[in-house]
Each structure stands twice: as C-alpha cells, then as structure tokens.
PDB file of C-alpha atoms in Angstrom:
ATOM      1  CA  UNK A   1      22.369 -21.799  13.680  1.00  0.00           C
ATOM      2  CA  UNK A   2      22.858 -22.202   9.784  1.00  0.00           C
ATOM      3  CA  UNK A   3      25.458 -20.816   7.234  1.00  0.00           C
ATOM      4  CA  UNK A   4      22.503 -19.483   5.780  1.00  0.00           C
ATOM      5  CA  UNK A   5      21.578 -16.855   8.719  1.00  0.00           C
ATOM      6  CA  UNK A   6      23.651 -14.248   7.433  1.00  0.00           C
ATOM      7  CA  UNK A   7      22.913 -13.650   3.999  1.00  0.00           C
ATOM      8  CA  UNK A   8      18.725 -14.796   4.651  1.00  0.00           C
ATOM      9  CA  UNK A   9      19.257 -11.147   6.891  1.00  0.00           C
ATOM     10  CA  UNK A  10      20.911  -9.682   4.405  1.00  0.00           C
ATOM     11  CA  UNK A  11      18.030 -10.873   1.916  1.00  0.00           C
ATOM     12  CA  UNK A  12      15.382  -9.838   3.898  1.00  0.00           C
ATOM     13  CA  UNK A  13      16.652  -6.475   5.156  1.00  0.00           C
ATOM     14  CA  UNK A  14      17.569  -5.390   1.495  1.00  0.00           C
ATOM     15  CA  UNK A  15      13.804  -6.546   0.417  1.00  0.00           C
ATOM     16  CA  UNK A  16      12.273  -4.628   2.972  1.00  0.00           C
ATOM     17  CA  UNK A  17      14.328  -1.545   2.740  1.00  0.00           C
ATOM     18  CA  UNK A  18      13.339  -1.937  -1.184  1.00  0.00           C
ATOM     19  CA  UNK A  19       9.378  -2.411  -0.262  1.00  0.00           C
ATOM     20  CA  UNK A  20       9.269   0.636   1.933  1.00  0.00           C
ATOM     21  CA  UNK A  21      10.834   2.700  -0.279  1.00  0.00           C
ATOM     22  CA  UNK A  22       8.524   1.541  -3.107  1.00  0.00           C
ATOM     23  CA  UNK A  23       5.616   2.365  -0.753  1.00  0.00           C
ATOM     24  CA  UNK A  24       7.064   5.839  -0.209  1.00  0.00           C
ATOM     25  CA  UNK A  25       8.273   6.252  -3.794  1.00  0.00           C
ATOM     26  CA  UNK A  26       6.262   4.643  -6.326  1.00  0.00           C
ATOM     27  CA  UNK A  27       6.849   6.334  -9.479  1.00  0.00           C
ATOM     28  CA  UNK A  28      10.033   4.947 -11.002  1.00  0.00           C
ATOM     29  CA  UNK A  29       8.684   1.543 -10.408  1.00  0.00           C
ATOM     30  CA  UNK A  30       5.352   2.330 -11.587  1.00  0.00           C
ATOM     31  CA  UNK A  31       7.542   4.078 -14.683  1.00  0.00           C
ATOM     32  CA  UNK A  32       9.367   1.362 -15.411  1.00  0.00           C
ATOM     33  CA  UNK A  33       6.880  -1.733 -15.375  1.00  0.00           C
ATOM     34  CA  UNK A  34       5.027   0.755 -17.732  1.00  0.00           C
ATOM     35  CA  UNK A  35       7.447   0.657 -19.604  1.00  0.00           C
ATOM     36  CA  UNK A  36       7.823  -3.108 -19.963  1.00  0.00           C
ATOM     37  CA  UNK A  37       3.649  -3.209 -20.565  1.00  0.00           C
ATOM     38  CA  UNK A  38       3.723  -4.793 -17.371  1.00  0.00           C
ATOM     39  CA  UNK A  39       0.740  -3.289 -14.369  1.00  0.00           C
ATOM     40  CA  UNK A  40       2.186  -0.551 -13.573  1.00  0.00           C
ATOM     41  CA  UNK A  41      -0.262   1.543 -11.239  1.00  0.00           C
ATOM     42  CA  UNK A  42       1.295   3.931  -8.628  1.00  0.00           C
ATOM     43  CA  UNK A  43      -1.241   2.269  -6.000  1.00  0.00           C
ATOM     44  CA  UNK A  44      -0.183  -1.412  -7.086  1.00  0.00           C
ATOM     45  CA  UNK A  45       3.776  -0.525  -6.777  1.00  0.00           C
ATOM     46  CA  UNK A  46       2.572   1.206  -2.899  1.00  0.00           C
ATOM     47  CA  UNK A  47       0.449  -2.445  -2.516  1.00  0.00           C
ATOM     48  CA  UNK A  48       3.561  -4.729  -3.879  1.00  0.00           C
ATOM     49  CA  UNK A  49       6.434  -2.804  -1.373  1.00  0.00           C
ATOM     50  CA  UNK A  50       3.806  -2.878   1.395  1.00  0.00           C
ATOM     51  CA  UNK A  51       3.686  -6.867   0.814  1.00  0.00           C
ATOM     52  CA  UNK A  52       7.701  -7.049   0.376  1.00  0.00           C
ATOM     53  CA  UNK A  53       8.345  -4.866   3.366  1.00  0.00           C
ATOM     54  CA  UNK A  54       5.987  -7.315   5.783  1.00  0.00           C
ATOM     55  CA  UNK A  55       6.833 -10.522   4.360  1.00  0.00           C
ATOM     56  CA  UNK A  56      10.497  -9.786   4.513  1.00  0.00           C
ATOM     57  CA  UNK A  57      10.099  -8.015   8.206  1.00  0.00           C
ATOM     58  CA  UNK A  58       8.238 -11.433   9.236  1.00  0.00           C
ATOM     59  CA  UNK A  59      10.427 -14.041   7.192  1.00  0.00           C
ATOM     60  CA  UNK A  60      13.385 -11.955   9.027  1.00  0.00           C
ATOM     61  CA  UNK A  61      12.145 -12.310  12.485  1.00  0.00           C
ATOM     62  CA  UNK A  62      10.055 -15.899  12.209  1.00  0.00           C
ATOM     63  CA  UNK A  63      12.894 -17.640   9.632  1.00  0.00           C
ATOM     64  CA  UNK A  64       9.276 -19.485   8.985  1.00  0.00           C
ATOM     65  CA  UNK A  65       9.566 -21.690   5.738  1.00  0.00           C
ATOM     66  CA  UNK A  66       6.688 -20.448   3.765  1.00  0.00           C
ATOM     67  CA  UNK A  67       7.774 -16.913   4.107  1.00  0.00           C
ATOM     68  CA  UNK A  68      11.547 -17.673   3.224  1.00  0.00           C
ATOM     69  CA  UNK A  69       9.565 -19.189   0.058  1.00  0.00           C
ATOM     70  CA  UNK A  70       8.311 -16.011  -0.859  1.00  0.00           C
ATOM     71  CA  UNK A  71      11.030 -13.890  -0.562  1.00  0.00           C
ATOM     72  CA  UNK A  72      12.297 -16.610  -3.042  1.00  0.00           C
ATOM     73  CA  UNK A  73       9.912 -16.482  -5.198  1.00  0.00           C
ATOM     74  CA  UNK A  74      10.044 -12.415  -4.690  1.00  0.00           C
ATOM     75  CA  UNK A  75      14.126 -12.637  -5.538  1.00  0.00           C
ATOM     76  CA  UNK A  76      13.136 -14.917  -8.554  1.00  0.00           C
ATOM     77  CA  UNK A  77      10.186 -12.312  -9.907  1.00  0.00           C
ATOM     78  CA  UNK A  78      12.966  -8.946 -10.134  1.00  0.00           C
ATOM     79  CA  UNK A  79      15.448 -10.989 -12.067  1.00  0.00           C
ATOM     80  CA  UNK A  80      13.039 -11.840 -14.822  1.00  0.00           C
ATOM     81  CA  UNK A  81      11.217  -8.978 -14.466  1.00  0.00           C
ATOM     82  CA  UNK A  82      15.186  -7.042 -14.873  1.00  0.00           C
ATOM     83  CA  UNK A  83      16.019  -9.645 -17.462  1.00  0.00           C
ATOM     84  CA  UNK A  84      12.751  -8.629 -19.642  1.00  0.00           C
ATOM     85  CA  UNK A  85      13.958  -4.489 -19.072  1.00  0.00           C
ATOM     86  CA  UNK A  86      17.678  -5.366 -20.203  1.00  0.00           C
ATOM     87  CA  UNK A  87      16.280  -7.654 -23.472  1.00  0.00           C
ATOM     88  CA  UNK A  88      13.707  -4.531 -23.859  1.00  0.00           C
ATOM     89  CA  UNK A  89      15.686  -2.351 -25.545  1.00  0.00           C
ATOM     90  CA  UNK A  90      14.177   0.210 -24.205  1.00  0.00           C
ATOM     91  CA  UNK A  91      15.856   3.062 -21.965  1.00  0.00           C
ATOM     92  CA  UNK A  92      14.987   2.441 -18.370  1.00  0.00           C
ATOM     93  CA  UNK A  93      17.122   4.605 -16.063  1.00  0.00           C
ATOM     94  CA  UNK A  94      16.009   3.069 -12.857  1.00  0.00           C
ATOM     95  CA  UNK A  95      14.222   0.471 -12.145  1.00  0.00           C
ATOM     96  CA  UNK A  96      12.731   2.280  -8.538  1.00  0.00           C
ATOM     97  CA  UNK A  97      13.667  -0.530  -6.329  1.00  0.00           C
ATOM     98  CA  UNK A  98      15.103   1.563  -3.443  1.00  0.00           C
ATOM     99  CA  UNK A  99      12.524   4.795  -4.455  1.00  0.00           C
ATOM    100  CA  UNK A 100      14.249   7.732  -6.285  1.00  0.00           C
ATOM    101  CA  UNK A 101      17.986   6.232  -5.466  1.00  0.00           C
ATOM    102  CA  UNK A 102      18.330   5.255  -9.544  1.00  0.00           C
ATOM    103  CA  UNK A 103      18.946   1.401  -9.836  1.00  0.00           C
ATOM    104  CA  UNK A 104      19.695   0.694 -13.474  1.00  0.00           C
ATOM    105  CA  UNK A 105      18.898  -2.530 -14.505  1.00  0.00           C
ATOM    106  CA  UNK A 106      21.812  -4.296 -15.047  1.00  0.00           C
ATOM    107  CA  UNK A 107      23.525  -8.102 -15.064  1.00  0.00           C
ATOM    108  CA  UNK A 108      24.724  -7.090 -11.096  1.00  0.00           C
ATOM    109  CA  UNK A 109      21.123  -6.702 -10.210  1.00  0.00           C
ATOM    110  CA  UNK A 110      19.676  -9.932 -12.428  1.00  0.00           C
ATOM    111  CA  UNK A 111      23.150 -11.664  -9.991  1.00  0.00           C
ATOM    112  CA  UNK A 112      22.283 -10.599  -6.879  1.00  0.00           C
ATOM    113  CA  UNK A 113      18.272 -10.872  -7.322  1.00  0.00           C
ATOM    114  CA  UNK A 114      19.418 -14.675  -8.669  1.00  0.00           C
ATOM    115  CA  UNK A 115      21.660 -15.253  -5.281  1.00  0.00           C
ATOM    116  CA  UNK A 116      18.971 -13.862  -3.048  1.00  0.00           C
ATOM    117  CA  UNK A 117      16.271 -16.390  -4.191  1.00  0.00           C
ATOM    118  CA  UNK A 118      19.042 -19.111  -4.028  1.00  0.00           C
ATOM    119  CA  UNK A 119      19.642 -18.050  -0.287  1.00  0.00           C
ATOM    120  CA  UNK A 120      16.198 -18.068   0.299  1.00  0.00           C
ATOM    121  CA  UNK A 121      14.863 -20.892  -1.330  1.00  0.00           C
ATOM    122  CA  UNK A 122      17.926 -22.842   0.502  1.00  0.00           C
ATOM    123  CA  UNK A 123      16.390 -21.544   3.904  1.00  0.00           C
ATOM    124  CA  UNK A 124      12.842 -22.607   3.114  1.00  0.00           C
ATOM    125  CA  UNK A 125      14.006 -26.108   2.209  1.00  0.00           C
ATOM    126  CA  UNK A 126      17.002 -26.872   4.742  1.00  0.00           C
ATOM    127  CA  UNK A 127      16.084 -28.751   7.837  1.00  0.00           C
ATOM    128  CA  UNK A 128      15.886 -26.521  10.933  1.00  0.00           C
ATOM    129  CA  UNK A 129      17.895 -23.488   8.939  1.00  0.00           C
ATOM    130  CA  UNK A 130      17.319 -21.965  12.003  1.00  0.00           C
ATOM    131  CA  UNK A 131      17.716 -18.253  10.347  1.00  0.00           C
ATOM    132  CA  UNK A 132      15.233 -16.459  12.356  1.00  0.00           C
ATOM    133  CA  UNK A 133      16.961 -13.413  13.966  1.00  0.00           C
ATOM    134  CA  UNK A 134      15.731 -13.652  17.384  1.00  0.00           C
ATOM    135  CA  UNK A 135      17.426 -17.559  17.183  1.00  0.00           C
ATOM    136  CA  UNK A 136      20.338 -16.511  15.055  1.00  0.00           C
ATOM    137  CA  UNK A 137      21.013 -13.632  17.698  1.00  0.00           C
ATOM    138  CA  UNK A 138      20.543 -16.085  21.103  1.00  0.00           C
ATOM    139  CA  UNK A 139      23.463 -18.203  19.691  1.00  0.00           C
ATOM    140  CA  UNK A 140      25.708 -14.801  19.151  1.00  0.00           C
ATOM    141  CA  UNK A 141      28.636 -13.748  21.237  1.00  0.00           C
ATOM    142  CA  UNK A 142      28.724 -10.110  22.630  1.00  0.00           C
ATOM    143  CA  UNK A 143      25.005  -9.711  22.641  1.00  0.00           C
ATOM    144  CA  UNK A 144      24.683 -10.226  18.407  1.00  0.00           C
ATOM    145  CA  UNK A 145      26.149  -7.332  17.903  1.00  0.00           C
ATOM    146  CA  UNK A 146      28.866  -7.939  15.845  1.00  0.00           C
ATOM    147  CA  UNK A 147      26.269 -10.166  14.120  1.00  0.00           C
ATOM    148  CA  UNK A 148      24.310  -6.995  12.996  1.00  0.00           C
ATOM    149  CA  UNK A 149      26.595  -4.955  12.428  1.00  0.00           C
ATOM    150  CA  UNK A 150      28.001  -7.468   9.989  1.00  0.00           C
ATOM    151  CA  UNK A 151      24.329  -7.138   8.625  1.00  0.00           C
ATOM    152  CA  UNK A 152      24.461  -3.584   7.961  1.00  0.00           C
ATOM    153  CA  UNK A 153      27.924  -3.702   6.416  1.00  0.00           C
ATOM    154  CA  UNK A 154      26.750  -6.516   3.981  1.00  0.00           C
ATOM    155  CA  UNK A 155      23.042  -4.677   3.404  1.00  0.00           C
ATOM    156  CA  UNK A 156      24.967  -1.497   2.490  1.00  0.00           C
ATOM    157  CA  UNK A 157      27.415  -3.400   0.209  1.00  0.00           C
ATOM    158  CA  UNK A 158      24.506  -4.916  -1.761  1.00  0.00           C
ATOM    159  CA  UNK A 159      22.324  -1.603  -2.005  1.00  0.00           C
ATOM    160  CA  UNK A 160      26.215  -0.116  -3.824  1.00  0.00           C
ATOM    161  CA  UNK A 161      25.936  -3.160  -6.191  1.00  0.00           C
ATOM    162  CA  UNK A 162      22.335  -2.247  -6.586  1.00  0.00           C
ATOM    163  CA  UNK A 163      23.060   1.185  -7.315  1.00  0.00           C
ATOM    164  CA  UNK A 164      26.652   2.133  -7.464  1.00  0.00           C
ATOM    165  CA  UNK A 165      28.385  -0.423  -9.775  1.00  0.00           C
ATOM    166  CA  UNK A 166      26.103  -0.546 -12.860  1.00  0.00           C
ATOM    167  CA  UNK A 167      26.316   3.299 -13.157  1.00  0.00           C
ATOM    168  CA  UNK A 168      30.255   2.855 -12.638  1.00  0.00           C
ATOM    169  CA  UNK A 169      30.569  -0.089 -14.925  1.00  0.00           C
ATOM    170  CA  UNK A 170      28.730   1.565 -17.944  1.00  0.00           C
ATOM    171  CA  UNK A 171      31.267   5.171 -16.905  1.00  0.00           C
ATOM    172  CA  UNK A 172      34.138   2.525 -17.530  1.00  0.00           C
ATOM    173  CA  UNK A 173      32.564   0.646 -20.742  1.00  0.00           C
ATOM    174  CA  UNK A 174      32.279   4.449 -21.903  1.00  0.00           C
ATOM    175  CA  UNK A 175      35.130   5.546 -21.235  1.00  0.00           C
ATOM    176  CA  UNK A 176      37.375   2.923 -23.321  1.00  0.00           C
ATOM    177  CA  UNK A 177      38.843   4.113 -26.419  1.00  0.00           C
TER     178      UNK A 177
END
C-alpha cells in the first residue's frame, strides 16, 4: 500500500461524483463552456461526465496506470479550463461541476484540480502504487472501514472547497471596509 491510496480515492470519488452529476445536470456546464466559446452542447457535457464517472469508477477500483493517467490528465483539463473562466472576465456563477450545486470558479478550485492531477499523475508513474481499493482495503485494519470513512470525510471536505469557500471568500473580500 502507497501514501498515495488515500487521496487517488479521494480523486477519483470527487471526479465521479462530478461526472454523474454532469450527466444528470448538464446545463451549467454546458452554460459555462459556452461561455468561454468552448463546445458546449448539453449532450457533450452528459457524454464528458459519463466518461469521468467510468474512468474514475474503474481507475478507483483497478488503481490501473493508464486510467490514473487520465484522471490526470482530466484534473489537468478543469484547471486550465477554470484558469481561462477566471482570466475571462466574464461572469460565470458556476462552473456545473457537481450539477446545480454552484461551483464558482475560483483559485481553490484551479488548487485542488492542480493537486488532484499531481496525485494522480504520481499514481500512474510510481512503481506498484498499489492504490486500487480492493488492494488498499485487503491491507486495512477493522475491515477498511475506517479507511472509507476517512474517504468520505476527505470527499466531503473537498466538494466544501469546491463549493463552500469561494462563495465565503468573495462574502469576506466584500465585506472589508
């Protein structure tokens, strides 16, 4: 087992939670690539969260190197992709990466995307990461739980950085005199 296995979970969950809801949800993504000039079609968001939700789902379970690649290269895509909506100018409320939960872009989310592909990218490349959960979980005291439950905690910290802490930060920024 790896240092990595944690946060690869945490990677991976977050990705696919953001791909279903995508699929579900299309039009704030759809409104916000738009936006950017970028494709933008309600049936290519459902397409793109459909391909994050199984290659995160199968990078999560398999910890296979290629796949860890792509949710790399997937991490890498939103920053710029948030970068090019923050150096826009333009007023994008949400980005629609967890469906109609708004998810400002914001320097937290360019962070976090950045870390993600780091994690990632350090999974594809280390030899035997060993992140797959069905590994990471056979090596666990008490059955893994505390494992994933540690998972949840850290995927619901992220989606409040996601979510939460721009919207707070730009209340603060406001609010100074």
């Amino acid at each position: 087992m790896t240092v990595l296995a944690g946060p690869f979970a945490i990677a991976t969950v977050v990705l696919a939670l953001g791909g279903a809801s995508k699929m579900l949800e299309p039009a704030d993504t759809a409104n916000a690539l738009r936006a950017l000039h970028l494709p933008s079609g309600r049936v290519l968001v459902r397409v793109g969260g459909a391909f994050e939700l199984v290659v995160a789902l199968a990078a999560l379970v398999t910890g296979a190197t290629v796949l860890a690649a792509v949710v790399a290269l997937s991490y890498a895509a939103f920053a710029v992709v948030v970068m090019l909506a923050l150096g826009s100018g333009r007023a994008i409320s949400t980005c629609g990466c967890f469906g109609k939960v708004d998810t400002p872009p914001s320097w937290v989310h360019v962070v976090l995307d950045l870390v993600f592909a780091g994690v990632a990218a350090a999974a594809a490349v280390a030899v035997d990461s060993q992140v797959a959960l069905p590994d990471v979980l056979s090596h666990q005291p008490l059955l893994g739980i505390p494992f994933v439950v540690l998972v949840i905690v850290g995927t619901g910290l992220v989606f409040l950085a996601f979510t939460a802490l721009p919207k707070t930060m730009a209340a603060v920024k406001a609010f100074r005199p």
